[in-house]
mmCIF file of C-alpha atoms in Angstrom:
data_model
loop_
_atom_site.group_PDB
_atom_site.id
_atom_site.type_symbol
_atom_site.label_atom_id
_atom_site.label_comp_id
_atom_site.label_asym_id
_atom_site.label_seq_id
_atom_site.Cartn_x
_atom_site.Cartn_y
_atom_site.Cartn_z
ATOM 1 C CA MET A 197 0.000 0.000 0.000
ATOM 2 C CA THR A 198 1.331 3.443 -0.911
ATOM 3 C CA PRO A 199 2.008 5.504 2.253
ATOM 4 C CA PRO A 200 -0.017 8.722 2.613
ATOM 5 C CA SER A 201 1.730 11.827 1.302
ATOM 6 C CA GLU A 202 0.955 14.062 4.320
ATOM 7 C CA ILE A 203 3.167 12.958 7.199
ATOM 8 C CA MET A 204 3.325 15.881 9.674
ATOM 9 C CA THR A 205 0.540 18.305 10.599
ATOM 10 C CA THR A 206 -0.067 21.013 13.172
ATOM 11 C CA HIS A 207 -3.416 22.150 14.542
ATOM 12 C CA GLY A 208 -3.731 25.493 16.304
ATOM 13 C CA LEU A 209 -0.035 25.416 17.109
ATOM 14 C CA ALA A 210 1.484 28.228 19.166
ATOM 15 C CA ALA A 211 5.255 28.403 19.569
ATOM 16 C CA GLY A 212 7.473 30.627 21.666
ATOM 17 C CA TYR A 213 8.460 31.227 25.264
ATOM 18 C CA LEU A 214 6.425 32.102 28.306
ATOM 19 C CA PRO A 215 5.384 34.557 29.548
ATOM 20 C CA ASP A 216 5.446 37.035 26.676
ATOM 21 C CA LYS A 217 7.506 35.758 23.729
ATOM 22 C CA LEU A 218 5.019 34.370 21.199
ATOM 23 C CA ILE A 219 6.595 33.834 17.780
ATOM 24 C CA ALA A 220 3.680 32.093 16.037
ATOM 25 C CA ASP A 221 0.065 31.326 16.881
ATOM 26 C CA SER A 222 -2.890 29.356 15.482
ATOM 27 C CA LEU A 223 -0.745 27.520 12.947
ATOM 28 C CA ASP A 224 -2.333 24.801 10.806
ATOM 29 C CA LEU A 225 0.567 23.449 8.777
ATOM 30 C CA SER A 226 1.478 20.264 6.948
ATOM 31 C CA LEU A 227 4.529 18.544 5.524
ATOM 32 C CA SER A 228 4.262 15.869 2.870
ATOM 33 C CA ARG A 229 6.538 13.093 1.692
ATOM 34 C CA GLY A 230 8.508 14.084 -1.374
ATOM 35 C CA ASP A 231 8.348 17.824 -0.641
ATOM 36 C CA MET A 232 11.194 20.204 0.153
ATOM 37 C CA THR A 233 9.740 23.085 2.144
ATOM 38 C CA LEU A 234 11.572 26.297 2.997
ATOM 39 C CA LEU A 235 11.073 28.145 6.293
ATOM 40 C CA LEU A 236 11.910 31.775 5.561
ATOM 41 C CA GLY A 237 11.915 34.928 7.640
ATOM 42 C CA ALA A 238 14.028 37.769 8.948
ATOM 43 C CA ASN A 239 16.557 37.210 11.733
ATOM 44 C CA GLY A 240 14.838 36.962 15.086
ATOM 45 C CA ARG A 241 11.429 35.928 13.740
ATOM 46 C CA GLY A 242 11.679 32.571 15.506
ATOM 47 C CA LYS A 243 12.522 30.040 12.796
ATOM 48 C CA SER A 244 14.744 27.985 15.101
ATOM 49 C CA THR A 245 12.112 28.083 17.843
ATOM 50 C CA LEU A 246 9.463 26.783 15.456
ATOM 51 C CA LEU A 247 11.749 23.986 14.263
ATOM 52 C CA ARG A 248 12.458 22.929 17.837
ATOM 53 C CA THR A 249 8.728 22.935 18.586
ATOM 54 C CA LEU A 250 7.969 20.812 15.536
ATOM 55 C CA SER A 251 10.677 18.333 16.519
ATOM 56 C CA GLY A 252 9.426 17.988 20.083
ATOM 57 C CA ALA A 253 12.652 19.427 21.504
ATOM 58 C CA GLN A 254 10.618 22.371 22.838
ATOM 59 C CA PRO A 255 7.016 22.099 24.090
ATOM 60 C CA ALA A 256 4.262 23.878 22.200
ATOM 61 C CA LEU A 257 2.490 26.701 24.021
ATOM 62 C CA ALA A 258 -0.832 25.563 22.561
ATOM 63 C CA GLY A 259 -2.208 23.264 19.907
ATOM 64 C CA LYS A 260 -0.515 20.090 18.773
ATOM 65 C CA VAL A 261 1.909 18.553 16.328
ATOM 66 C CA SER A 262 0.998 15.181 14.803
ATOM 67 C CA ILE A 263 3.169 12.836 12.828
ATOM 68 C CA ALA A 264 1.861 9.788 11.001
ATOM 69 C CA GLY A 265 -1.519 10.592 12.566
ATOM 70 C CA LYS A 266 -0.268 10.454 16.166
ATOM 71 C CA SER A 267 0.199 13.385 18.537
ATOM 72 C CA LEU A 268 3.865 14.136 19.121
ATOM 73 C CA ALA A 269 3.137 14.939 22.776
ATOM 74 C CA ASP A 270 1.905 11.350 23.253
ATOM 75 C CA THR A 271 4.844 9.763 21.428
ATOM 76 C CA PRO A 272 7.673 8.236 23.497
ATOM 77 C CA VAL A 273 11.086 9.811 22.936
ATOM 78 C CA ALA A 274 12.471 6.557 21.534
ATOM 79 C CA ASP A 275 9.709 6.467 18.928
ATOM 80 C CA MET A 276 10.162 10.150 18.020
ATOM 81 C CA ALA A 277 13.768 9.414 17.066
ATOM 82 C CA ARG A 278 12.419 7.048 14.418
ATOM 83 C CA LEU A 279 10.064 9.688 13.029
ATOM 84 C CA ILE A 280 11.984 12.987 13.033
ATOM 85 C CA SER A 281 15.659 13.794 12.561
ATOM 86 C CA LEU A 282 16.933 17.298 13.279
ATOM 87 C CA VAL A 283 20.094 18.820 11.833
ATOM 88 C CA TYR A 284 21.231 21.968 13.661
ATOM 89 C CA THR A 285 23.220 24.880 12.264
ATOM 90 C CA ASP A 286 26.099 24.465 14.771
ATOM 91 C CA ARG A 287 29.532 23.481 13.508
ATOM 92 C CA THR A 288 30.158 19.785 14.042
ATOM 93 C CA HIS A 289 32.713 19.045 16.775
ATOM 94 C CA ALA A 290 33.398 15.312 16.704
ATOM 95 C CA GLY A 291 37.110 15.233 16.033
ATOM 96 C CA HIS A 292 37.737 11.881 17.713
ATOM 97 C CA LEU A 293 35.103 10.098 15.621
ATOM 98 C CA THR A 294 35.440 8.871 12.079
ATOM 99 C CA ALA A 295 32.787 9.830 9.552
ATOM 100 C CA ALA A 296 31.292 6.336 9.727
ATOM 101 C CA GLU A 297 31.206 6.412 13.534
ATOM 102 C CA LEU A 298 29.390 9.747 13.539
ATOM 103 C CA VAL A 299 26.836 8.523 10.998
ATOM 104 C CA ALA A 300 26.387 5.334 13.035
ATOM 105 C CA LEU A 301 25.044 7.466 15.915
ATOM 106 C CA GLY A 302 21.936 7.831 13.762
ATOM 107 C CA ARG A 303 21.263 4.131 14.361
ATOM 108 C CA GLN A 304 20.877 4.585 18.137
ATOM 109 C CA PRO A 305 17.057 4.419 18.017
ATOM 110 C CA TYR A 306 17.410 0.876 16.648
ATOM 111 C CA THR A 307 20.484 -0.601 18.338
ATOM 112 C CA GLY A 308 19.206 -1.088 21.872
ATOM 113 C CA PHE A 309 20.846 -0.331 25.215
ATOM 114 C CA PHE A 310 24.384 -1.407 24.286
ATOM 115 C CA GLY A 311 24.427 0.321 20.889
ATOM 116 C CA ARG A 312 25.932 -2.616 19.050
ATOM 117 C CA LEU A 313 25.685 -2.351 15.290
ATOM 118 C CA SER A 314 24.363 -5.328 13.357
ATOM 119 C CA ALA A 315 25.375 -6.124 9.806
ATOM 120 C CA GLU A 316 22.148 -4.420 8.686
ATOM 121 C CA ASP A 317 23.003 -1.289 10.698
ATOM 122 C CA ARG A 318 26.440 -1.123 9.056
ATOM 123 C CA ARG A 319 24.858 -1.548 5.631
ATOM 124 C CA ILE A 320 22.527 1.397 6.352
ATOM 125 C CA VAL A 321 25.473 3.530 7.518
ATOM 126 C CA ASP A 322 27.387 2.786 4.304
ATOM 127 C CA GLU A 323 24.288 3.385 2.203
ATOM 128 C CA SER A 324 23.681 6.741 3.906
ATOM 129 C CA LEU A 325 27.287 7.812 3.327
ATOM 130 C CA ASP A 326 27.034 6.728 -0.298
ATOM 131 C CA THR A 327 23.799 8.691 -0.805
ATOM 132 C CA VAL A 328 25.537 11.948 0.155
ATOM 133 C CA GLY A 329 28.699 11.068 -1.792
ATOM 134 C CA MET A 330 30.894 10.518 1.273
ATOM 135 C CA LEU A 331 31.431 6.753 1.387
ATOM 136 C CA GLN A 332 35.104 7.158 0.431
ATOM 137 C CA PHE A 333 35.584 9.338 3.539
ATOM 138 C CA SER A 334 34.073 6.808 5.962
ATOM 139 C CA ARG A 335 37.371 6.156 7.797
ATOM 140 C CA ARG A 336 38.455 9.803 7.884
ATOM 141 C CA TYR A 337 38.314 11.616 11.205
ATOM 142 C CA VAL A 338 35.645 14.312 11.232
ATOM 143 C CA SER A 339 38.252 16.874 12.352
ATOM 144 C CA THR A 340 40.045 16.475 9.009
ATOM 145 C CA LEU A 341 36.953 17.242 6.908
ATOM 146 C CA SER A 342 35.921 20.585 5.456
ATOM 147 C CA ASP A 343 32.747 22.340 6.598
ATOM 148 C CA GLY A 344 30.944 21.166 3.470
ATOM 149 C CA GLU A 345 32.057 17.591 4.014
ATOM 150 C CA ARG A 346 31.010 17.698 7.670
ATOM 151 C CA GLN A 347 27.564 18.928 6.694
ATOM 152 C CA LYS A 348 27.203 15.998 4.306
ATOM 153 C CA ILE A 349 28.138 13.676 7.168
ATOM 154 C CA MET A 350 25.399 15.210 9.323
ATOM 155 C CA LEU A 351 22.911 14.661 6.495
ATOM 156 C CA ALA A 352 24.092 11.062 6.264
ATOM 157 C CA ARG A 353 23.530 10.687 10.012
ATOM 158 C CA ALA A 354 19.959 11.963 9.565
ATOM 159 C CA LEU A 355 19.450 9.480 6.733
ATOM 160 C CA ALA A 356 20.771 6.657 8.901
ATOM 161 C CA GLN A 357 17.954 7.412 11.357
ATOM 162 C CA GLN A 358 15.547 6.409 8.585
ATOM 163 C CA THR A 359 12.954 8.988 9.594
ATOM 164 C CA PRO A 360 10.211 10.170 7.222
ATOM 165 C CA VAL A 361 10.746 13.790 8.357
ATOM 166 C CA ILE A 362 14.039 15.720 8.326
ATOM 167 C CA LEU A 363 14.188 19.218 9.860
ATOM 168 C CA LEU A 364 17.249 21.382 9.216
ATOM 169 C CA ASP A 365 18.157 24.705 10.810
ATOM 170 C CA GLU A 366 20.309 26.816 8.458
ATOM 171 C CA PRO A 367 22.171 23.817 6.986
ATOM 172 C CA THR A 368 24.350 25.967 4.696
ATOM 173 C CA SER A 369 25.437 28.667 7.177
ATOM 174 C CA PHE A 370 29.168 27.909 7.104
ATOM 175 C CA LEU A 371 29.472 26.727 3.511
ATOM 176 C CA ASP A 372 30.947 28.331 0.414
ATOM 177 C CA ILE A 373 28.751 28.996 -2.617
ATOM 178 C CA ALA A 374 29.565 25.704 -4.343
ATOM 179 C CA SER A 375 28.803 23.698 -1.199
ATOM 180 C CA ARG A 376 25.562 25.637 -0.628
ATOM 181 C CA ILE A 377 24.330 24.809 -4.122
ATOM 182 C CA GLU A 378 25.393 21.178 -3.754
ATOM 183 C CA THR A 379 23.653 20.859 -0.377
ATOM 184 C CA MET A 380 20.390 22.342 -1.653
ATOM 185 C CA GLN A 381 20.404 19.997 -4.640
ATOM 186 C CA MET A 382 21.073 17.065 -2.325
ATOM 187 C CA LEU A 383 18.122 17.994 -0.084
ATOM 188 C CA HIS A 384 15.878 18.299 -3.132
ATOM 189 C CA ASP A 385 16.963 14.850 -4.302
ATOM 190 C CA LEU A 386 16.429 13.309 -0.861
ATOM 191 C CA ALA A 387 12.845 14.567 -0.906
ATOM 192 C CA ALA A 388 12.108 13.702 -4.530
ATOM 193 C CA ASP A 389 13.954 10.375 -4.788
ATOM 194 C CA HIS A 390 13.680 9.038 -1.232
ATOM 195 C CA GLY A 391 10.233 10.324 -0.282
ATOM 196 C CA LYS A 392 11.431 12.372 2.681
ATOM 197 C CA ALA A 393 9.479 15.341 4.010
ATOM 198 C CA ILE A 394 12.165 18.010 4.346
ATOM 199 C CA LEU A 395 11.765 21.362 6.086
ATOM 200 C CA LEU A 396 14.729 23.728 6.288
ATOM 201 C CA SER A 397 15.267 27.262 7.450
ATOM 202 C CA THR A 398 17.655 29.225 5.277
ATOM 203 C CA HIS A 399 18.786 32.667 4.188
ATOM 204 C CA ASP A 400 20.230 31.232 0.968
ATOM 205 C CA ILE A 401 17.018 31.966 -0.897
ATOM 206 C CA ALA A 402 18.601 32.244 -4.350
ATOM 207 C CA GLU A 403 20.034 28.722 -4.100
ATOM 208 C CA ALA A 404 17.048 27.121 -2.365
ATOM 209 C CA LEU A 405 13.955 28.632 -3.963
ATOM 210 C CA PRO A 406 14.291 27.110 -7.467
ATOM 211 C CA LEU A 407 14.565 23.634 -5.898
ATOM 212 C CA ALA A 408 11.795 23.914 -3.291
ATOM 213 C CA THR A 409 8.223 22.753 -3.723
ATOM 214 C CA HIS A 410 6.698 24.751 -0.853
ATOM 215 C CA ALA A 411 7.575 27.631 1.462
ATOM 216 C CA TRP A 412 6.484 28.843 4.882
ATOM 217 C CA LEU A 413 6.969 32.598 5.197
ATOM 218 C CA MET A 414 7.283 34.079 8.686
ATOM 219 C CA VAL A 415 6.334 37.619 7.764
ATOM 220 C CA GLU A 416 7.095 40.624 9.942
ATOM 221 C CA ASN A 417 4.388 41.581 12.401
ATOM 222 C CA ASP A 418 1.706 43.888 11.040
ATOM 223 C CA PRO A 419 -0.734 45.345 13.626
ATOM 224 C CA ALA A 420 -3.474 45.335 10.972
ATOM 225 C CA LEU A 421 -3.245 41.544 10.619
ATOM 226 C CA ALA A 422 -4.490 38.793 12.888
ATOM 227 C CA ALA A 423 -1.846 36.760 14.685
ATOM 228 C CA SER A 424 -2.621 33.756 12.502
ATOM 229 C CA SER A 425 -1.657 35.800 9.439
ATOM 230 C CA ALA A 426 1.973 35.978 10.591
ATOM 231 C CA MET A 427 2.668 32.800 8.599
ATOM 232 C CA ILE A 428 1.986 32.501 4.870
ATOM 233 C CA THR A 429 2.269 29.065 3.303
ATOM 234 C CA GLY A 430 1.838 27.581 -0.143
ATOM 235 C CA THR A 431 3.618 26.182 -3.142
ATOM 236 C CA VAL A 432 6.485 28.295 -4.424
ATOM 237 C CA PRO A 433 4.648 29.221 -7.687
ATOM 238 C CA GLU A 434 1.560 30.272 -5.678
ATOM 239 C CA LEU A 435 3.575 32.484 -3.346
ATOM 240 C CA VAL A 436 5.476 34.071 -6.227
ATOM 241 C CA ALA A 437 2.240 34.774 -8.118
ATOM 242 C CA THR A 438 0.563 36.439 -5.121
ATOM 243 C CA GLY A 439 3.563 38.620 -4.247
ATOM 244 C CA ALA A 440 3.863 37.026 -0.809
ATOM 245 C CA PHE A 441 7.663 37.176 -0.821
ATOM 246 C CA ASP A 442 7.519 40.997 -0.695
ATOM 247 C CA ARG A 443 6.063 40.679 2.806
ATOM 248 C CA LEU A 444 9.172 38.956 4.182
ATOM 249 C CA PHE A 445 11.109 42.209 4.604
ATOM 250 C CA PRO A 446 8.504 45.024 4.265
ATOM 251 C CA ARG A 447 10.567 47.553 6.243
ATOM 252 C CA ARG A 448 13.805 46.878 4.358
ATOM 253 C CA PRO A 449 14.959 48.505 1.086
ATOM 254 C CA VAL A 450 14.620 45.244 -0.868
ATOM 255 C CA THR A 451 12.001 43.758 -3.131
ATOM 256 C CA PHE A 452 11.452 40.314 -4.594
ATOM 257 C CA ASP A 453 12.087 39.919 -8.314
ATOM 258 C CA PRO A 454 9.968 36.986 -9.595
ATOM 259 C CA SER A 455 11.853 36.843 -12.883
ATOM 260 C CA THR A 456 15.112 35.924 -11.152
ATOM 261 C CA MET A 457 13.579 34.460 -7.934
ATOM 262 C CA THR A 458 15.894 36.697 -5.878
ATOM 263 C CA PHE A 459 15.703 39.785 -3.696
ATOM 264 C CA ARG A 460 17.245 43.008 -4.974
ATOM 265 C CA SER A 461 17.756 46.548 -3.709
ATOM 266 C CA VAL A 462 14.904 48.955 -4.469
ATOM 267 C CA ASN A 463 17.551 51.632 -5.145
ATOM 268 C CA ARG A 464 18.769 49.838 -8.261
#
C-alpha cells in the first residue's frame, strides 16, 4: 500500500516562550513526503524556535503537532527518534570520531541499550554515506573534513535514522557557494527520490527557492493583521504569483524579483 503523502501536521499550534515571547500562533501546517519546504523569515522571527517545537525538543504553548496521525506529545522519545531527525546549524565538533562512527550514531534508536551495530546497521550507515557522496571518507576523522564535508556527514547521520521527516536549521550557514548549491540539490533529491518530508530554514534563498516545492513565510508583524496571518504558506509558484515574498522584509529597502527568484535593492 502506498504511504499517505501528508506525514506531519499542526493544529492550532502556538510556539514561543512564556510569559510574553510568542513567535507564532494558530498555525495549521502540513509537511508531505517528497516535498522540500523552505522556512523563511528575517533574523529573530523565531525560525529555530518553530523547528524545535515541531521536533518535540521544545514544548508547544498551545495546539498540537501530529506525525503519522499520532500526537507528538503522546509519542515516546524513543519512537520520536524514528520519526523525526533534526540537523542543527552548529559546527560539528566530533574530532575523535570517524565519519562512519558519527553517521552510526543515527542508528541509536534501533540498536538497543548497548548500541551494538548489526550487519544491517552497518549496511545502512554505508548506504547513507554513499547517498551523500561521502562513502570514500568513511574512515576519515571528522576533524580532518571541510565544513561542506562535515555537513554531508550530518545529512548522512539523519538518513541513517531512517525517519520520514528531516528538519534542518540553516544547513548551509558555514558553507561556500559551491557547497551551498550542492547541499540544496542534495536535499531536493532526498525529498524527490527518497520520499522524505524536508523542512529547512535558510537565508540562501537564491540557491534554495528554485529547488523547493513549498515555502512557509514568517512575515514581519503587522498590527493590521491577525496573529494567525503571521505565517503565509503555499507552493512556491503560488507564493510568487501572489507577491507574498515581498512581505518577508517590508521595512527593508529590498524587493522580490519573480523573474530571477531573488531579492534586490529597491535603489537599483
